[in-house]
Amino acid sequence: MGIVAGIGVMVPFPFYYWLWRRPQEWVSLCGRGRDPSKVMALVSHCLKLIQILSLFSVSSLSWPPPLYFWPLFLFGQFLNFRVYQLLGESGTYYGVRFGKNIPWVTEFPFGYIKDPQYVGSIMSLVACLAWVPFQYIALWVLGYVFMMHLESMEDPATRAKPIS
């Protein structure tokens, strides 16, 4: 079960890599009249479910959680909520890469925390260390670190052009 869980944790990252490197292919695949960010969000939710089920398959839940769980998990989720609140679906799901104009945001957590959506997700994962073996959390975190590195090298010339 361990190898399957490891693969399940890593499932979304090749998809995100492909979307980041070849956004025009995704826009074309989605077709005219379909919002590529919306479709990406739907696919991402399915992939996130696979990741979470993979963690549950190797976890050993117990109650009560350790004291560090609540602040890490709640602040991590707050960061994720705040990013979505400020950027919306298009800003959160690669809208800029798909040729959309997303307004520049400087409100907290932007300007204070680099890559707040990934930091929030990593905090929430670390909060679960009492239940999930370290190697699965580390694998997922490495996926996020890889994506942070990939997204830091954005080339505006490679952005998709909307289908007209």
mmCIF file of C-alpha atoms in Angstrom:
data_model
loop_
_atom_site.group_PDB
_atom_site.id
_atom_site.type_symbol
_atom_site.label_atom_id
_atom_site.label_comp_id
_atom_site.label_asym_id
_atom_site.label_seq_id
_atom_site.Cartn_x
_atom_site.Cartn_y
_atom_site.Cartn_z
ATOM 1 C CA MET A 1 0.000 0.000 0.000
ATOM 2 C CA GLY A 2 2.944 2.322 0.641
ATOM 3 C CA ILE A 3 4.085 2.598 -2.980
ATOM 4 C CA VAL A 4 0.521 3.205 -4.175
ATOM 5 C CA ALA A 5 0.088 5.910 -1.530
ATOM 6 C CA GLY A 6 3.357 7.545 -2.596
ATOM 7 C CA ILE A 7 2.214 7.574 -6.206
ATOM 8 C CA GLY A 8 -1.170 8.952 -5.133
ATOM 9 C CA VAL A 9 0.511 11.807 -3.274
ATOM 10 C CA MET A 10 2.525 12.706 -6.398
ATOM 11 C CA VAL A 11 -0.314 12.343 -8.951
ATOM 12 C CA PRO A 12 -1.088 16.058 -9.483
ATOM 13 C CA PHE A 13 2.428 17.349 -9.999
ATOM 14 C CA PRO A 14 3.013 16.093 -13.564
ATOM 15 C CA PHE A 15 -0.361 17.648 -14.481
ATOM 16 C CA TYR A 16 0.587 21.017 -12.954
ATOM 17 C CA TYR A 17 4.003 20.853 -14.610
ATOM 18 C CA TRP A 18 2.402 20.257 -18.006
ATOM 19 C CA LEU A 19 -0.100 23.088 -17.478
ATOM 20 C CA TRP A 20 2.634 25.488 -16.434
ATOM 21 C CA ARG A 21 4.958 24.614 -19.309
ATOM 22 C CA ARG A 22 2.298 24.286 -22.032
ATOM 23 C CA PRO A 23 -0.676 26.477 -21.149
ATOM 24 C CA GLN A 24 -1.741 26.911 -24.787
ATOM 25 C CA GLU A 25 -2.301 23.162 -25.118
ATOM 26 C CA TRP A 26 -4.630 23.270 -22.109
ATOM 27 C CA VAL A 27 -6.550 26.292 -23.415
ATOM 28 C CA SER A 28 -6.952 24.551 -26.787
ATOM 29 C CA LEU A 29 -7.977 21.289 -25.113
ATOM 30 C CA CYS A 30 -10.630 23.092 -23.059
ATOM 31 C CA GLY A 31 -12.001 24.651 -26.257
ATOM 32 C CA ARG A 32 -13.915 27.794 -27.053
ATOM 33 C CA GLY A 33 -16.349 28.935 -24.407
ATOM 34 C CA ARG A 34 -14.822 26.901 -21.560
ATOM 35 C CA ASP A 35 -12.874 28.660 -18.856
ATOM 36 C CA PRO A 36 -9.492 26.864 -18.593
ATOM 37 C CA SER A 37 -9.088 27.980 -14.966
ATOM 38 C CA LYS A 38 -12.491 26.550 -14.053
ATOM 39 C CA VAL A 39 -11.703 23.239 -15.771
ATOM 40 C CA MET A 40 -8.286 23.178 -14.079
ATOM 41 C CA ALA A 41 -9.972 23.765 -10.716
ATOM 42 C CA LEU A 42 -12.307 20.801 -11.270
ATOM 43 C CA VAL A 43 -9.448 18.496 -12.287
ATOM 44 C CA SER A 44 -7.331 19.791 -9.379
ATOM 45 C CA HIS A 45 -10.095 18.985 -6.883
ATOM 46 C CA CYS A 46 -10.235 15.397 -8.175
ATOM 47 C CA LEU A 47 -6.447 15.089 -7.949
ATOM 48 C CA LYS A 48 -6.492 16.574 -4.422
ATOM 49 C CA LEU A 49 -9.048 13.928 -3.431
ATOM 50 C CA ILE A 50 -6.672 11.210 -4.672
ATOM 51 C CA GLN A 51 -3.877 12.775 -2.607
ATOM 52 C CA ILE A 52 -5.995 12.952 0.543
ATOM 53 C CA LEU A 53 -7.261 9.384 0.133
ATOM 54 C CA SER A 54 -3.650 8.266 -0.353
ATOM 55 C CA LEU A 55 -2.667 9.894 2.948
ATOM 56 C CA PHE A 56 -5.651 8.354 4.719
ATOM 57 C CA SER A 57 -4.633 4.915 3.453
ATOM 58 C CA VAL A 58 -1.333 5.117 5.374
ATOM 59 C CA SER A 59 -2.435 7.200 8.348
ATOM 60 C CA SER A 60 -3.297 6.167 11.862
ATOM 61 C CA LEU A 61 -5.808 8.633 13.253
ATOM 62 C CA SER A 62 -6.100 9.282 16.960
ATOM 63 C CA TRP A 63 -7.737 11.838 19.210
ATOM 64 C CA PRO A 64 -6.937 14.365 20.555
ATOM 65 C CA PRO A 65 -4.534 15.896 18.055
ATOM 66 C CA PRO A 66 -1.202 17.220 19.302
ATOM 67 C CA LEU A 67 -1.145 20.854 20.430
ATOM 68 C CA TYR A 68 0.768 21.999 17.344
ATOM 69 C CA PHE A 69 -1.985 20.673 15.045
ATOM 70 C CA TRP A 70 -4.550 23.443 15.509
ATOM 71 C CA PRO A 71 -2.384 26.545 14.951
ATOM 72 C CA LEU A 72 -0.546 25.012 11.981
ATOM 73 C CA PHE A 73 -3.651 23.629 10.324
ATOM 74 C CA LEU A 74 -5.861 26.656 10.943
ATOM 75 C CA PHE A 75 -3.281 29.235 9.858
ATOM 76 C CA GLY A 76 -2.436 27.121 6.798
ATOM 77 C CA GLN A 77 -6.101 26.957 5.823
ATOM 78 C CA PHE A 78 -6.489 30.673 6.519
ATOM 79 C CA LEU A 79 -3.652 31.409 4.070
ATOM 80 C CA ASN A 80 -5.261 29.210 1.416
ATOM 81 C CA PHE A 81 -8.650 30.851 1.968
ATOM 82 C CA ARG A 82 -7.116 34.326 1.836
ATOM 83 C CA VAL A 83 -5.294 33.596 -1.450
ATOM 84 C CA TYR A 84 -8.533 32.361 -2.999
ATOM 85 C CA GLN A 85 -10.437 35.322 -1.560
ATOM 86 C CA LEU A 86 -7.992 37.838 -3.055
ATOM 87 C CA LEU A 87 -7.275 36.157 -6.398
ATOM 88 C CA GLY A 88 -10.453 34.236 -7.104
ATOM 89 C CA GLU A 89 -10.585 31.043 -9.090
ATOM 90 C CA SER A 90 -8.775 32.455 -12.127
ATOM 91 C CA GLY A 91 -5.948 33.871 -10.026
ATOM 92 C CA THR A 92 -5.556 30.690 -8.028
ATOM 93 C CA TYR A 93 -5.755 28.310 -10.984
ATOM 94 C CA TYR A 94 -3.153 29.692 -13.446
ATOM 95 C CA GLY A 95 -5.409 32.330 -15.007
ATOM 96 C CA VAL A 96 -2.399 34.471 -15.932
ATOM 97 C CA ARG A 97 -0.816 31.509 -17.734
ATOM 98 C CA PHE A 98 -4.095 31.034 -19.637
ATOM 99 C CA GLY A 99 -4.053 34.604 -20.952
ATOM 100 C CA LYS A 100 -6.276 36.277 -18.347
ATOM 101 C CA ASN A 101 -5.602 39.626 -16.728
ATOM 102 C CA ILE A 102 -5.422 39.134 -12.972
ATOM 103 C CA PRO A 103 -5.045 42.306 -10.880
ATOM 104 C CA TRP A 104 -1.852 42.623 -8.851
ATOM 105 C CA VAL A 105 -2.507 42.020 -5.150
ATOM 106 C CA THR A 106 -0.398 43.441 -2.322
ATOM 107 C CA GLU A 107 -2.682 42.762 0.652
ATOM 108 C CA PHE A 108 -1.767 40.188 3.301
ATOM 109 C CA PRO A 109 -0.495 37.513 2.801
ATOM 110 C CA PHE A 110 0.961 38.768 -0.499
ATOM 111 C CA GLY A 111 4.000 40.965 0.029
ATOM 112 C CA TYR A 112 4.587 39.303 3.410
ATOM 113 C CA ILE A 113 4.849 35.601 2.574
ATOM 114 C CA LYS A 114 6.332 34.266 -0.653
ATOM 115 C CA ASP A 115 3.992 31.722 -2.290
ATOM 116 C CA PRO A 116 1.366 31.899 0.495
ATOM 117 C CA GLN A 117 -0.852 29.233 -1.076
ATOM 118 C CA TYR A 118 1.995 26.716 -0.934
ATOM 119 C CA VAL A 119 3.134 27.839 2.527
ATOM 120 C CA GLY A 120 -0.428 27.394 3.785
ATOM 121 C CA SER A 121 -0.694 23.942 2.268
ATOM 122 C CA ILE A 122 2.679 22.900 3.680
ATOM 123 C CA MET A 123 1.666 24.124 7.149
ATOM 124 C CA SER A 124 -1.538 22.086 6.976
ATOM 125 C CA LEU A 125 0.411 18.999 5.911
ATOM 126 C CA VAL A 126 3.007 19.371 8.669
ATOM 127 C CA ALA A 127 0.143 19.664 11.145
ATOM 128 C CA CYS A 128 -0.810 16.074 10.240
ATOM 129 C CA LEU A 129 2.595 14.550 11.066
ATOM 130 C CA ALA A 130 1.211 12.866 14.181
ATOM 131 C CA TRP A 131 -1.015 10.671 11.991
ATOM 132 C CA VAL A 132 0.753 10.356 8.632
ATOM 133 C CA PRO A 133 4.229 8.839 8.202
ATOM 134 C CA PHE A 134 6.872 11.472 7.556
ATOM 135 C CA GLN A 135 7.902 10.193 4.107
ATOM 136 C CA TYR A 136 4.438 10.874 2.630
ATOM 137 C CA ILE A 137 4.282 14.389 4.049
ATOM 138 C CA ALA A 138 7.847 14.994 2.822
ATOM 139 C CA LEU A 139 6.989 13.712 -0.654
ATOM 140 C CA TRP A 140 3.989 16.033 -0.912
ATOM 141 C CA VAL A 141 6.016 18.980 0.415
ATOM 142 C CA LEU A 142 8.747 18.239 -2.155
ATOM 143 C CA GLY A 143 6.072 18.415 -4.843
ATOM 144 C CA TYR A 144 5.069 21.860 -3.587
ATOM 145 C CA VAL A 145 8.705 23.006 -3.426
ATOM 146 C CA PHE A 146 9.166 21.822 -7.015
ATOM 147 C CA MET A 147 6.093 23.799 -8.109
ATOM 148 C CA MET A 148 7.265 26.908 -6.242
ATOM 149 C CA HIS A 149 10.576 26.685 -8.088
ATOM 150 C CA LEU A 150 8.883 26.074 -11.451
ATOM 151 C CA GLU A 151 6.429 28.950 -10.994
ATOM 152 C CA SER A 152 9.211 31.341 -9.964
ATOM 153 C CA MET A 153 10.631 31.115 -13.491
ATOM 154 C CA GLU A 154 7.548 32.351 -15.361
ATOM 155 C CA ASP A 155 8.190 33.594 -18.891
ATOM 156 C CA PRO A 156 5.367 35.903 -20.045
ATOM 157 C CA ALA A 157 6.149 34.998 -23.666
ATOM 158 C CA THR A 158 4.945 31.436 -23.010
ATOM 159 C CA ARG A 159 1.480 32.457 -21.807
ATOM 160 C CA ALA A 160 -1.496 31.112 -23.706
ATOM 161 C CA LYS A 161 -3.474 33.216 -26.122
ATOM 162 C CA PRO A 162 -7.254 33.031 -25.650
ATOM 163 C CA ILE A 163 -9.091 31.123 -28.365
ATOM 164 C CA SER A 164 -11.089 33.608 -30.408
#
